Structures are given as C-alpha cells and as structure tokens.
Amino acid sequence: MDASLKTLLDAVAADKAKLDAARPLPPHTLASLREKFTLEWTYHSNAIEGNTLTLRETKVVLEGITVGGKSLREHCEAVNHRDAIRYVEESVAKQEPLTEWQIRNIHMLVLKGIDDGEAGRYRQENVVISGASTVPPDFLHLPAEMAALVDWYEQARAMSPVERAAELHTRFVKVHPFVDGNGRTGRLLLNFELMKFGYPPAVIRKEDRLDYYDALDEACVSGAFEGITRLVAESVQRSLQTYLQVLGLRT
C-alpha cells in the first residue's frame, strides 16, 4: 500500500472515531441523514447504470409520484433500490452474516418487477461486460465462484472494513453472477460491509463513473486493489464529513 492511501485510510479512521464518540446520535438527526443518503445513494447508483432520473425526480418517485416522460423501468429502479437499502439496513441491524442467500435476496429486490424471471437467479448463459478487459466466468462455474467469494470474505477478517468492502465489491463484479443488476447489487454489498462496522454508506458519484470503472477494471485485470480502495475511501470520507458537519464536529 502506498503512503498516500495509508494516509487517506488513517484520516477515514480518525473521522470514524469522531463519529463513534458522538453516538448515540439524536434520533431526528439520524433519520434525516438516513433519508439524505438513501436518496443520494439511489440516485447515483442508478445514474451510473444509465437511469435518467435527476436527483429531484428520484426524490419525488420515492415519495410515490410518477414523473412524466420517464420509463416504468426507471421508476422501478428507484423504488427497488430504496427497498434494497432497507433490506441491507435490516440485515445489518440483525447482525446477519453475508451469504449467497442474502446476495440473491438483494438482487431479487433490485430487479423486482423489471425482470422477475432473472431476479435472484444466477445467470444461465455467458456474458461479456462492455468496456471491461476481463470476461466473467462461464455460467456453469458460478456456484463454485460464488462459494469461493463467500469463503474469501470469511477469511479476510484481518483487513480493514474499507479495504475489505472495496475488494468484496470488486470480486463480486468480476464474477458478474447475474444477467443484469450486478453493479447496483455490488454497491449494495459494498455498503453492507461498511455499515456492519458503523460507517455511513459510500456514495460513488455519477460524475466519478469513469474513474470508478477504470479502478474496477485495473483491479479485475491485475489484482491490484489500491485504486478502487482509494475511490471507496474517498466516498466514505465524504459521507463521514457530512455526518460530522451536521453534528457540528467537523473541523
């Protein structure tokens, strides 16, 4: 790990310690932060995948209002993502371990009403990822690949939560176990890991899409996770600083 990445991770840990010291947070403050991050996470994660709803349009869709000129799929993607976040939050609150069953459930929520036949089901065909330098494994190997992913996760306890979350996300994306919805599901898994350890969710922004894809591609090709870890750490740091600012603790 290079010195600048270590410095960044140390800064993230210091901000996390400040947040931990302020817990328990005031309930209304916590509720407003949760609402803010649910909206921004949903908007940016869907926008990375090509959803054209704006941030404000996403907000009104989540409030139950239909936006004219937008497809039913785009509406479903917003509501589904919000529901998947709630599922992840509940899983974290119950201290549930990460399992293949849980990954399938997250994906089922992501594709609910969009492609119910594929929701929660590993792909039954081979695919390529547009713009990526690696080819996902043959669909016949997916059960073994996913079992290996969960096994790696169980063995990676010595890693810091930020590093482990970034690598979990990358390894999942490389397997690409579903026909559609892998990116959204992978970012939900990323934050499942972070939230388990009391971090706020990392929101990978639409405007960082190219850097994000480049970092993922580098990690998938070379096994070097520094780039994606840095991007995740920067996203976590932004979220932590938002929390600290609202709490009057940002210096």
PDB file of C-alpha atoms in Angstrom:
ATOM      1  CA  MET A   1       0.000   0.000   0.000  1.00  0.00           C
ATOM      2  CA  ASP A   2       1.421   3.399  -0.945  1.00  0.00           C
ATOM      3  CA  ALA A   3       1.824   6.128   1.650  1.00  0.00           C
ATOM      4  CA  SER A   4      -0.938   8.374   0.297  1.00  0.00           C
ATOM      5  CA  LEU A   5      -3.524   5.592   0.502  1.00  0.00           C
ATOM      6  CA  LYS A   6      -2.447   4.750   4.045  1.00  0.00           C
ATOM      7  CA  THR A   7      -2.766   8.435   4.980  1.00  0.00           C
ATOM      8  CA  LEU A   8      -6.271   8.521   3.492  1.00  0.00           C
ATOM      9  CA  LEU A   9      -7.343   5.372   5.353  1.00  0.00           C
ATOM     10  CA  ASP A  10      -5.922   6.797   8.595  1.00  0.00           C
ATOM     11  CA  ALA A  11      -7.923  10.005   8.036  1.00  0.00           C
ATOM     12  CA  VAL A  12     -11.085   7.972   7.424  1.00  0.00           C
ATOM     13  CA  ALA A  13     -10.451   6.015  10.641  1.00  0.00           C
ATOM     14  CA  ALA A  14      -9.977   9.278  12.567  1.00  0.00           C
ATOM     15  CA  ASP A  15     -13.274  10.686  11.257  1.00  0.00           C
ATOM     16  CA  LYS A  16     -14.992   7.401  12.106  1.00  0.00           C
ATOM     17  CA  ALA A  17     -13.638   7.629  15.664  1.00  0.00           C
ATOM     18  CA  LYS A  18     -15.126  11.133  15.996  1.00  0.00           C
ATOM     19  CA  LEU A  19     -18.493   9.845  14.813  1.00  0.00           C
ATOM     20  CA  ASP A  20     -18.356   6.875  17.192  1.00  0.00           C
ATOM     21  CA  ALA A  21     -17.622   9.208  20.103  1.00  0.00           C
ATOM     22  CA  ALA A  22     -20.803  11.170  19.311  1.00  0.00           C
ATOM     23  CA  ARG A  23     -23.047   8.095  19.371  1.00  0.00           C
ATOM     24  CA  PRO A  24     -25.879   7.567  20.020  1.00  0.00           C
ATOM     25  CA  LEU A  25     -26.911  10.258  17.538  1.00  0.00           C
ATOM     26  CA  PRO A  26     -30.054  12.337  18.090  1.00  0.00           C
ATOM     27  CA  PRO A  27     -32.965  10.369  16.519  1.00  0.00           C
ATOM     28  CA  HIS A  28     -34.238  13.146  14.251  1.00  0.00           C
ATOM     29  CA  THR A  29     -30.708  13.906  13.061  1.00  0.00           C
ATOM     30  CA  LEU A  30     -30.136  10.241  12.321  1.00  0.00           C
ATOM     31  CA  ALA A  31     -33.448   9.956  10.449  1.00  0.00           C
ATOM     32  CA  SER A  32     -32.698  13.000   8.283  1.00  0.00           C
ATOM     33  CA  LEU A  33     -29.201  11.718   7.448  1.00  0.00           C
ATOM     34  CA  ARG A  34     -30.602   8.301   6.591  1.00  0.00           C
ATOM     35  CA  GLU A  35     -33.143   9.883   4.242  1.00  0.00           C
ATOM     36  CA  LYS A  36     -30.475  12.038   2.597  1.00  0.00           C
ATOM     37  CA  PHE A  37     -28.129   9.128   1.969  1.00  0.00           C
ATOM     38  CA  THR A  38     -30.896   6.805   0.783  1.00  0.00           C
ATOM     39  CA  LEU A  39     -31.824   9.378  -1.853  1.00  0.00           C
ATOM     40  CA  GLU A  40     -28.266  10.176  -2.971  1.00  0.00           C
ATOM     41  CA  TRP A  41     -27.136   6.545  -2.974  1.00  0.00           C
ATOM     42  CA  THR A  42     -30.195   5.552  -5.022  1.00  0.00           C
ATOM     43  CA  TYR A  43     -29.794   8.407  -7.484  1.00  0.00           C
ATOM     44  CA  HIS A  44     -26.061   7.959  -8.100  1.00  0.00           C
ATOM     45  CA  SER A  45     -26.070   4.155  -8.210  1.00  0.00           C
ATOM     46  CA  ASN A  46     -28.882   4.125 -10.768  1.00  0.00           C
ATOM     47  CA  ALA A  47     -27.395   7.019 -12.757  1.00  0.00           C
ATOM     48  CA  ILE A  48     -24.101   5.124 -13.096  1.00  0.00           C
ATOM     49  CA  GLU A  49     -26.110   2.393 -14.849  1.00  0.00           C
ATOM     50  CA  GLY A  50     -27.843   4.826 -17.217  1.00  0.00           C
ATOM     51  CA  ASN A  51     -31.032   5.759 -15.342  1.00  0.00           C
ATOM     52  CA  THR A  52     -32.018   9.285 -16.467  1.00  0.00           C
ATOM     53  CA  LEU A  53     -33.989  10.377 -13.396  1.00  0.00           C
ATOM     54  CA  THR A  54     -32.477  13.501 -11.848  1.00  0.00           C
ATOM     55  CA  LEU A  55     -31.852  13.733  -8.112  1.00  0.00           C
ATOM     56  CA  ARG A  56     -35.064  15.702  -7.643  1.00  0.00           C
ATOM     57  CA  GLU A  57     -37.043  13.324  -9.851  1.00  0.00           C
ATOM     58  CA  THR A  58     -35.693  10.394  -7.849  1.00  0.00           C
ATOM     59  CA  LYS A  59     -36.886  12.111  -4.671  1.00  0.00           C
ATOM     60  CA  VAL A  60     -40.456  12.522  -5.913  1.00  0.00           C
ATOM     61  CA  VAL A  61     -40.551   8.955  -7.262  1.00  0.00           C
ATOM     62  CA  LEU A  62     -39.554   7.696  -3.814  1.00  0.00           C
ATOM     63  CA  GLU A  63     -42.417   9.798  -2.445  1.00  0.00           C
ATOM     64  CA  GLY A  64     -44.822   7.908  -4.702  1.00  0.00           C
ATOM     65  CA  ILE A  65     -45.205  10.428  -7.527  1.00  0.00           C
ATOM     66  CA  THR A  66     -44.899   9.462 -11.197  1.00  0.00           C
ATOM     67  CA  VAL A  67     -42.578  11.564 -13.353  1.00  0.00           C
ATOM     68  CA  GLY A  68     -43.820  12.207 -16.876  1.00  0.00           C
ATOM     69  CA  GLY A  69     -41.601  11.184 -19.756  1.00  0.00           C
ATOM     70  CA  LYS A  70     -39.683   8.600 -17.721  1.00  0.00           C
ATOM     71  CA  SER A  71     -39.989   4.855 -18.275  1.00  0.00           C
ATOM     72  CA  LEU A  72     -41.642   2.413 -15.912  1.00  0.00           C
ATOM     73  CA  ARG A  73     -38.271   0.670 -15.564  1.00  0.00           C
ATOM     74  CA  GLU A  74     -36.617   3.871 -14.314  1.00  0.00           C
ATOM     75  CA  HIS A  75     -39.362   4.334 -11.733  1.00  0.00           C
ATOM     76  CA  CYS A  76     -38.970   0.700 -10.640  1.00  0.00           C
ATOM     77  CA  GLU A  77     -35.194   1.045 -10.383  1.00  0.00           C
ATOM     78  CA  ALA A  78     -35.561   3.930  -7.920  1.00  0.00           C
ATOM     79  CA  VAL A  79     -38.165   2.248  -5.704  1.00  0.00           C
ATOM     80  CA  ASN A  80     -36.386  -1.124  -5.868  1.00  0.00           C
ATOM     81  CA  HIS A  81     -33.072   0.389  -4.837  1.00  0.00           C
ATOM     82  CA  ARG A  82     -34.673   2.134  -1.889  1.00  0.00           C
ATOM     83  CA  ASP A  83     -36.249  -1.175  -0.829  1.00  0.00           C
ATOM     84  CA  ALA A  84     -32.907  -2.972  -1.217  1.00  0.00           C
ATOM     85  CA  ILE A  85     -31.256  -0.373   1.026  1.00  0.00           C
ATOM     86  CA  ARG A  86     -33.900  -1.037   3.665  1.00  0.00           C
ATOM     87  CA  TYR A  87     -33.201  -4.763   3.410  1.00  0.00           C
ATOM     88  CA  VAL A  88     -29.465  -4.158   3.853  1.00  0.00           C
ATOM     89  CA  GLU A  89     -30.140  -1.908   6.848  1.00  0.00           C
ATOM     90  CA  GLU A  90     -32.323  -4.587   8.443  1.00  0.00           C
ATOM     91  CA  SER A  91     -29.676  -7.248   7.809  1.00  0.00           C
ATOM     92  CA  VAL A  92     -27.027  -5.062   9.412  1.00  0.00           C
ATOM     93  CA  ALA A  93     -29.265  -4.324  12.405  1.00  0.00           C
ATOM     94  CA  LYS A  94     -29.805  -8.068  12.898  1.00  0.00           C
ATOM     95  CA  GLN A  95     -26.051  -8.694  12.527  1.00  0.00           C
ATOM     96  CA  GLU A  96     -26.708 -11.238   9.797  1.00  0.00           C
ATOM     97  CA  PRO A  97     -23.647 -12.740   8.085  1.00  0.00           C
ATOM     98  CA  LEU A  98     -23.059 -12.336   4.371  1.00  0.00           C
ATOM     99  CA  THR A  99     -24.256 -15.427   2.494  1.00  0.00           C
ATOM    100  CA  GLU A 100     -25.152 -16.366  -1.062  1.00  0.00           C
ATOM    101  CA  TRP A 101     -28.797 -16.419   0.019  1.00  0.00           C
ATOM    102  CA  GLN A 102     -28.510 -12.816   1.165  1.00  0.00           C
ATOM    103  CA  ILE A 103     -26.807 -11.751  -2.071  1.00  0.00           C
ATOM    104  CA  ARG A 104     -29.629 -13.359  -4.059  1.00  0.00           C
ATOM    105  CA  ASN A 105     -32.216 -11.565  -1.926  1.00  0.00           C
ATOM    106  CA  ILE A 106     -30.581  -8.194  -2.537  1.00  0.00           C
ATOM    107  CA  HIS A 107     -30.525  -8.866  -6.267  1.00  0.00           C
ATOM    108  CA  MET A 108     -34.148 -10.033  -6.199  1.00  0.00           C
ATOM    109  CA  LEU A 109     -35.145  -6.638  -4.814  1.00  0.00           C
ATOM    110  CA  VAL A 110     -33.020  -4.790  -7.397  1.00  0.00           C
ATOM    111  CA  LEU A 111     -34.781  -6.498 -10.334  1.00  0.00           C
ATOM    112  CA  LYS A 112     -38.266  -6.840  -8.805  1.00  0.00           C
ATOM    113  CA  GLY A 113     -40.900  -6.029 -11.416  1.00  0.00           C
ATOM    114  CA  ILE A 114     -38.185  -5.404 -14.024  1.00  0.00           C
ATOM    115  CA  ASP A 115     -37.128  -8.974 -14.816  1.00  0.00           C
ATOM    116  CA  ASP A 116     -38.760 -11.294 -12.293  1.00  0.00           C
ATOM    117  CA  GLY A 117     -37.522 -14.372 -14.144  1.00  0.00           C
ATOM    118  CA  GLU A 118     -33.887 -13.398 -13.517  1.00  0.00           C
ATOM    119  CA  ALA A 119     -34.314 -11.701 -10.132  1.00  0.00           C
ATOM    120  CA  GLY A 120     -32.233 -13.537  -7.559  1.00  0.00           C
ATOM    121  CA  ARG A 121     -31.153 -16.222 -10.039  1.00  0.00           C
ATOM    122  CA  TYR A 122     -27.598 -16.786 -11.200  1.00  0.00           C
ATOM    123  CA  ARG A 123     -27.310 -16.297 -14.945  1.00  0.00           C
ATOM    124  CA  GLN A 124     -27.882 -19.293 -17.187  1.00  0.00           C
ATOM    125  CA  GLU A 125     -25.761 -18.002 -20.046  1.00  0.00           C
ATOM    126  CA  ASN A 126     -22.365 -16.460 -20.707  1.00  0.00           C
ATOM    127  CA  VAL A 127     -21.951 -12.701 -20.982  1.00  0.00           C
ATOM    128  CA  VAL A 128     -19.328 -10.045 -21.616  1.00  0.00           C
ATOM    129  CA  ILE A 129     -19.063  -6.712 -19.810  1.00  0.00           C
ATOM    130  CA  SER A 130     -18.993  -3.760 -22.173  1.00  0.00           C
ATOM    131  CA  GLY A 131     -15.762  -1.782 -21.802  1.00  0.00           C
ATOM    132  CA  ALA A 132     -14.148  -4.269 -19.414  1.00  0.00           C
ATOM    133  CA  SER A 133     -10.854  -6.062 -20.034  1.00  0.00           C
ATOM    134  CA  THR A 134     -11.878  -9.322 -18.377  1.00  0.00           C
ATOM    135  CA  VAL A 135     -14.567 -11.856 -19.271  1.00  0.00           C
ATOM    136  CA  PRO A 136     -16.811 -13.149 -16.462  1.00  0.00           C
ATOM    137  CA  PRO A 137     -16.596 -16.871 -15.700  1.00  0.00           C
ATOM    138  CA  ASP A 138     -18.669 -19.441 -17.557  1.00  0.00           C
ATOM    139  CA  PHE A 139     -22.151 -19.675 -16.067  1.00  0.00           C
ATOM    140  CA  LEU A 140     -21.562 -23.350 -15.257  1.00  0.00           C
ATOM    141  CA  HIS A 141     -18.844 -22.261 -12.818  1.00  0.00           C
ATOM    142  CA  LEU A 142     -20.968 -19.697 -10.968  1.00  0.00           C
ATOM    143  CA  PRO A 143     -21.946 -21.882  -7.987  1.00  0.00           C
ATOM    144  CA  ALA A 144     -18.275 -22.600  -7.309  1.00  0.00           C
ATOM    145  CA  GLU A 145     -17.257 -18.976  -7.957  1.00  0.00           C
ATOM    146  CA  MET A 146     -19.861 -17.595  -5.562  1.00  0.00           C
ATOM    147  CA  ALA A 147     -18.988 -20.163  -2.891  1.00  0.00           C
ATOM    148  CA  ALA A 148     -15.340 -19.104  -3.282  1.00  0.00           C
ATOM    149  CA  LEU A 149     -16.322 -15.438  -2.955  1.00  0.00           C
ATOM    150  CA  VAL A 150     -18.109 -16.037   0.348  1.00  0.00           C
ATOM    151  CA  ASP A 151     -15.208 -18.201   1.535  1.00  0.00           C
ATOM    152  CA  TRP A 152     -12.708 -15.441   0.684  1.00  0.00           C
ATOM    153  CA  TYR A 153     -14.895 -12.974   2.571  1.00  0.00           C
ATOM    154  CA  GLU A 154     -14.894 -15.171   5.663  1.00  0.00           C
ATOM    155  CA  GLN A 155     -11.100 -15.467   5.523  1.00  0.00           C
ATOM    156  CA  ALA A 156     -10.483 -11.721   5.031  1.00  0.00           C
ATOM    157  CA  ARG A 157     -11.325 -10.617   8.565  1.00  0.00           C
ATOM    158  CA  ALA A 158      -7.897  -9.112   9.171  1.00  0.00           C
ATOM    159  CA  MET A 159      -8.457  -6.411   6.537  1.00  0.00           C
ATOM    160  CA  SER A 160      -9.806  -3.011   7.477  1.00  0.00           C
ATOM    161  CA  PRO A 161     -13.543  -2.626   6.727  1.00  0.00           C
ATOM    162  CA  VAL A 162     -12.895  -0.122   3.919  1.00  0.00           C
ATOM    163  CA  GLU A 163     -10.336  -2.359   2.198  1.00  0.00           C
ATOM    164  CA  ARG A 164     -12.471  -5.448   2.646  1.00  0.00           C
ATOM    165  CA  ALA A 165     -15.587  -3.698   1.322  1.00  0.00           C
ATOM    166  CA  ALA A 166     -13.753  -2.443  -1.773  1.00  0.00           C
ATOM    167  CA  GLU A 167     -12.302  -5.877  -2.525  1.00  0.00           C
ATOM    168  CA  LEU A 168     -15.611  -7.654  -1.887  1.00  0.00           C
ATOM    169  CA  HIS A 169     -17.297  -5.326  -4.341  1.00  0.00           C
ATOM    170  CA  THR A 170     -14.606  -5.862  -6.951  1.00  0.00           C
ATOM    171  CA  ARG A 171     -14.553  -9.641  -6.623  1.00  0.00           C
ATOM    172  CA  PHE A 172     -18.347  -9.753  -6.936  1.00  0.00           C
ATOM    173  CA  VAL A 173     -18.335  -7.548 -10.039  1.00  0.00           C
ATOM    174  CA  LYS A 174     -15.648  -9.731 -11.619  1.00  0.00           C
ATOM    175  CA  VAL A 175     -17.809 -12.852 -11.139  1.00  0.00           C
ATOM    176  CA  HIS A 176     -20.813 -10.942 -12.567  1.00  0.00           C
ATOM    177  CA  PRO A 177     -23.223 -13.664 -11.390  1.00  0.00           C
ATOM    178  CA  PHE A 178     -26.458 -12.131 -12.693  1.00  0.00           C
ATOM    179  CA  VAL A 179     -27.650 -11.205 -16.160  1.00  0.00           C
ATOM    180  CA  ASP A 180     -28.474  -7.659 -15.044  1.00  0.00           C
ATOM    181  CA  GLY A 181     -28.194  -5.556 -11.897  1.00  0.00           C
ATOM    182  CA  ASN A 182     -24.663  -6.586 -10.906  1.00  0.00           C
ATOM    183  CA  GLY A 183     -23.407  -3.025 -10.428  1.00  0.00           C
ATOM    184  CA  ARG A 184     -26.238  -1.957  -8.145  1.00  0.00           C
ATOM    185  CA  THR A 185     -26.059  -5.227  -6.215  1.00  0.00           C
ATOM    186  CA  GLY A 186     -22.291  -4.901  -5.866  1.00  0.00           C
ATOM    187  CA  ARG A 187     -22.554  -1.376  -4.450  1.00  0.00           C
ATOM    188  CA  LEU A 188     -25.205  -2.594  -2.007  1.00  0.00           C
ATOM    189  CA  LEU A 189     -22.773  -5.322  -0.893  1.00  0.00           C
ATOM    190  CA  LEU A 190     -20.027  -2.708  -0.579  1.00  0.00           C
ATOM    191  CA  ASN A 191     -22.157  -0.723   1.831  1.00  0.00           C
ATOM    192  CA  PHE A 192     -23.458  -3.774   3.639  1.00  0.00           C
ATOM    193  CA  GLU A 193     -19.864  -4.369   4.694  1.00  0.00           C
ATOM    194  CA  LEU A 194     -19.206  -0.744   5.633  1.00  0.00           C
ATOM    195  CA  MET A 195     -22.459  -0.318   7.554  1.00  0.00           C
ATOM    196  CA  LYS A 196     -21.774  -3.511   9.537  1.00  0.00           C
ATOM    197  CA  PHE A 197     -18.868  -1.651  11.125  1.00  0.00           C
ATOM    198  CA  GLY A 198     -20.763   1.581  11.758  1.00  0.00           C
ATOM    199  CA  TYR A 199     -19.622   3.514   8.691  1.00  0.00           C
ATOM    200  CA  PRO A 200     -22.117   5.601   6.734  1.00  0.00           C
ATOM    201  CA  PRO A 201     -22.696   4.372   3.177  1.00  0.00           C
ATOM    202  CA  ALA A 202     -20.159   5.205   0.491  1.00  0.00           C
ATOM    203  CA  VAL A 203     -21.909   7.019  -2.348  1.00  0.00           C
ATOM    204  CA  ILE A 204     -19.956   6.526  -5.569  1.00  0.00           C
ATOM    205  CA  ARG A 205     -20.995   9.537  -7.601  1.00  0.00           C
ATOM    206  CA  LYS A 206     -22.207   9.573 -11.173  1.00  0.00           C
ATOM    207  CA  GLU A 207     -19.506  12.106 -12.049  1.00  0.00           C
ATOM    208  CA  ASP A 208     -16.844   9.644 -10.841  1.00  0.00           C
ATOM    209  CA  ARG A 209     -18.167   6.901 -13.123  1.00  0.00           C
ATOM    210  CA  LEU A 210     -15.137   6.774 -15.440  1.00  0.00           C
ATOM    211  CA  ASP A 211     -12.620   6.691 -12.575  1.00  0.00           C
ATOM    212  CA  TYR A 212     -14.746   4.031 -10.878  1.00  0.00           C
ATOM    213  CA  TYR A 213     -14.851   1.809 -13.956  1.00  0.00           C
ATOM    214  CA  ASP A 214     -11.122   2.290 -14.567  1.00  0.00           C
ATOM    215  CA  ALA A 215     -10.307   1.333 -10.964  1.00  0.00           C
ATOM    216  CA  LEU A 216     -12.555  -1.732 -11.143  1.00  0.00           C
ATOM    217  CA  ASP A 217     -11.025  -2.814 -14.443  1.00  0.00           C
ATOM    218  CA  GLU A 218      -7.482  -2.411 -13.109  1.00  0.00           C
ATOM    219  CA  ALA A 219      -8.305  -4.489 -10.034  1.00  0.00           C
ATOM    220  CA  CYS A 220     -10.035  -7.217 -12.043  1.00  0.00           C
ATOM    221  CA  VAL A 221      -7.139  -7.486 -14.500  1.00  0.00           C
ATOM    222  CA  SER A 222      -4.127  -7.109 -12.198  1.00  0.00           C
ATOM    223  CA  GLY A 223      -5.435  -7.964  -8.732  1.00  0.00           C
ATOM    224  CA  ALA A 224      -4.211  -4.548  -7.538  1.00  0.00           C
ATOM    225  CA  PHE A 225      -6.961  -3.097  -5.368  1.00  0.00           C
ATOM    226  CA  GLU A 226      -5.323   0.206  -4.393  1.00  0.00           C
ATOM    227  CA  GLY A 227      -7.248   2.279  -6.963  1.00  0.00           C
ATOM    228  CA  ILE A 228     -10.712   1.007  -6.081  1.00  0.00           C
ATOM    229  CA  THR A 229      -9.870   1.131  -2.365  1.00  0.00           C
ATOM    230  CA  ARG A 230      -8.866   4.783  -2.727  1.00  0.00           C
ATOM    231  CA  LEU A 231     -12.092   5.640  -4.547  1.00  0.00           C
ATOM    232  CA  VAL A 232     -14.185   3.868  -1.910  1.00  0.00           C
ATOM    233  CA  ALA A 233     -12.233   5.504   0.920  1.00  0.00           C
ATOM    234  CA  GLU A 234     -12.783   8.953  -0.601  1.00  0.00           C
ATOM    235  CA  SER A 235     -16.509   8.204  -0.868  1.00  0.00           C
ATOM    236  CA  VAL A 236     -16.645   7.058   2.758  1.00  0.00           C
ATOM    237  CA  GLN A 237     -14.730  10.133   3.858  1.00  0.00           C
ATOM    238  CA  ARG A 238     -17.261  12.440   2.139  1.00  0.00           C
ATOM    239  CA  SER A 239     -20.093  10.667   3.936  1.00  0.00           C
ATOM    240  CA  LEU A 240     -18.337  10.826   7.303  1.00  0.00           C
ATOM    241  CA  GLN A 241     -17.666  14.524   6.872  1.00  0.00           C
ATOM    242  CA  THR A 242     -21.347  15.118   6.095  1.00  0.00           C
ATOM    243  CA  TYR A 243     -22.271  13.378   9.355  1.00  0.00           C
ATOM    244  CA  LEU A 244     -19.672  15.333  11.324  1.00  0.00           C
ATOM    245  CA  GLN A 245     -20.759  18.641   9.759  1.00  0.00           C
ATOM    246  CA  VAL A 246     -24.416  18.046  10.670  1.00  0.00           C
ATOM    247  CA  LEU A 247     -23.333  17.158  14.201  1.00  0.00           C
ATOM    248  CA  GLY A 248     -21.147  20.282  14.453  1.00  0.00           C
ATOM    249  CA  LEU A 249     -17.995  18.192  14.776  1.00  0.00           C
ATOM    250  CA  ARG A 250     -16.242  18.934  11.515  1.00  0.00           C
ATOM    251  CA  THR A 251     -13.071  20.949  11.957  1.00  0.00           C
TER     252      THR A 251
END
